[in-house]
Tab-separated table of C-alpha atoms in Angstrom:
chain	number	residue	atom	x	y	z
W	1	UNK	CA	0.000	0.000	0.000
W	2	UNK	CA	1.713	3.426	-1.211
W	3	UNK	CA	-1.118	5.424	0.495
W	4	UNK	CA	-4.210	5.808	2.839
W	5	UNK	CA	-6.552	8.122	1.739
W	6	UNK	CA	-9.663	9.864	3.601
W	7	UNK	CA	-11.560	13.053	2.201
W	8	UNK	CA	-8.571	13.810	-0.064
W	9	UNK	CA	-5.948	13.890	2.627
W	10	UNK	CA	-3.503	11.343	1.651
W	11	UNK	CA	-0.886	9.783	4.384
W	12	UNK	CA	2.564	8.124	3.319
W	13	UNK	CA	3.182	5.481	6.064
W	14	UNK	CA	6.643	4.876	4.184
W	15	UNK	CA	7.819	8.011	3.452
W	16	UNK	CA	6.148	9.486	6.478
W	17	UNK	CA	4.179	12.643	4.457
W	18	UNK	CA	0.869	13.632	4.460
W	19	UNK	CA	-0.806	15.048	1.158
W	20	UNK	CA	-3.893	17.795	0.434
W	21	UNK	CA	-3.837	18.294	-3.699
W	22	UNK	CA	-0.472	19.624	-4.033
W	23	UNK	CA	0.550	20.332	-0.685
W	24	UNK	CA	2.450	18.432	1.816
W	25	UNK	CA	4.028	18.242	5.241
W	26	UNK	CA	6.768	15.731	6.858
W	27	UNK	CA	5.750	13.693	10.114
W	28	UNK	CA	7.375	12.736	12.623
W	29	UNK	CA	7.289	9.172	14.046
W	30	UNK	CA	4.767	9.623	16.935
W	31	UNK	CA	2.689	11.742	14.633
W	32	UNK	CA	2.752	8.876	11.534
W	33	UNK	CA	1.623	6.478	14.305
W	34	UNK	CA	-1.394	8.512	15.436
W	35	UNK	CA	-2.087	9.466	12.280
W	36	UNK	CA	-1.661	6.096	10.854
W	37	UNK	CA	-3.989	4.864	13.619
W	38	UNK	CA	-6.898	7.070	13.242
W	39	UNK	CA	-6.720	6.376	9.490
W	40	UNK	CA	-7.169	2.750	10.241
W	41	UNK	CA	-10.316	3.501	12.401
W	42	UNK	CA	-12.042	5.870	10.386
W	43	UNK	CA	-15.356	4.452	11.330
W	44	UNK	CA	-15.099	5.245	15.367
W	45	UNK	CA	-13.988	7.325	18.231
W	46	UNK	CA	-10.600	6.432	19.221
W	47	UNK	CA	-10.362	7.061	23.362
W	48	UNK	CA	-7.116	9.196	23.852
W	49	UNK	CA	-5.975	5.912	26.577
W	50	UNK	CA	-6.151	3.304	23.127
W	51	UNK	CA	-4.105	6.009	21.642
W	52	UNK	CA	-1.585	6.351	24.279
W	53	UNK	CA	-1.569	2.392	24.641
W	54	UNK	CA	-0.765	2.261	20.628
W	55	UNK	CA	1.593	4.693	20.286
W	56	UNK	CA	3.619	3.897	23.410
W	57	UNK	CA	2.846	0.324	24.766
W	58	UNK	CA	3.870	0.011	28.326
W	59	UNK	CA	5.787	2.760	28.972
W	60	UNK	CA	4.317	4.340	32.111
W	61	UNK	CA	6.249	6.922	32.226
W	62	UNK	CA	4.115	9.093	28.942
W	63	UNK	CA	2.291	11.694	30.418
W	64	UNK	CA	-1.272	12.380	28.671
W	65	UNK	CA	0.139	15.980	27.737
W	66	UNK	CA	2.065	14.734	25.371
W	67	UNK	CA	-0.392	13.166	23.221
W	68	UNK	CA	-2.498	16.627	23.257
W	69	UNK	CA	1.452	18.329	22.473
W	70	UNK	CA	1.757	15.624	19.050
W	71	UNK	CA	-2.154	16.276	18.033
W	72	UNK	CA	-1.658	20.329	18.227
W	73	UNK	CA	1.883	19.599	16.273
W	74	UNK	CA	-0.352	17.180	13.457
W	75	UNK	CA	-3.161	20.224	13.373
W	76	UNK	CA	-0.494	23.191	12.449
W	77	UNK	CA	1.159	20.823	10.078
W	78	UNK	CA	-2.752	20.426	8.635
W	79	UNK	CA	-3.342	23.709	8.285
W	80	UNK	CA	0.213	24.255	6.752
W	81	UNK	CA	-1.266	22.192	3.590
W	82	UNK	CA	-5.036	23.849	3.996
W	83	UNK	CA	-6.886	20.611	6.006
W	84	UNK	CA	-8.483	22.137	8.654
W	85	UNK	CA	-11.192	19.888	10.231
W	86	UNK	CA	-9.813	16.631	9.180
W	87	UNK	CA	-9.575	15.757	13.432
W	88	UNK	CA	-12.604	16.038	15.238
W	89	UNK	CA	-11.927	16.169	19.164
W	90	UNK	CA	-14.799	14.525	21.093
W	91	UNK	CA	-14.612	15.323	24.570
W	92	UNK	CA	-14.553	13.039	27.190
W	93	UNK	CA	-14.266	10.215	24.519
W	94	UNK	CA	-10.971	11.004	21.927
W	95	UNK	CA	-10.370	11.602	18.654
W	96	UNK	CA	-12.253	10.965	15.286
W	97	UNK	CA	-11.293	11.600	11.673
């Protein structure tokens, strides 16, 4: 698979980029993962603790902050290439795309 695509926004699990018509934006490797992730569950809420569990397995150590730090980092680089509502926030429950 070269590409995932929802409402036009296409994300490059290999070359870690994410694509709106002809503008992109670079990922880093916690921000792939959750974007990857929420790609792969279009159809639900993801809760911000399956996140956390996904992206960092059994490190106790992550502090919830820094999931909300990575999803405000994934918005800007969004709007950089003109997606801005592609992340819905559902509070209380997680995230949705």
């Amino acid at each position: 698979m070269e590409y995932m695509e929802y409402k036009e926004v296409k994300l490059y699990p290999v070359s870690s980029v994410i694509q709106y018509r002809d503008l992109k934006a670079e990922l880093s490797k916690t921000e792939l993962k959750i974007l990857y992730y929420l790609f792969t569950n279009t159809q639900k809420v993801v809760s911000r603790v399956e996140l956390i569990e996904y992206l960092w397995d059994n490190e106790i150590h992550i502090d919830d902050n820094t999931l909300s730090v990575n999803m405000t980092r994934i918005r800007d680089k969004l709007t950089q290439i003109n997606v801005t509502d592609l992340i819905q926030t559902k509070r209380g429950m997680g995230y949705k795309v």
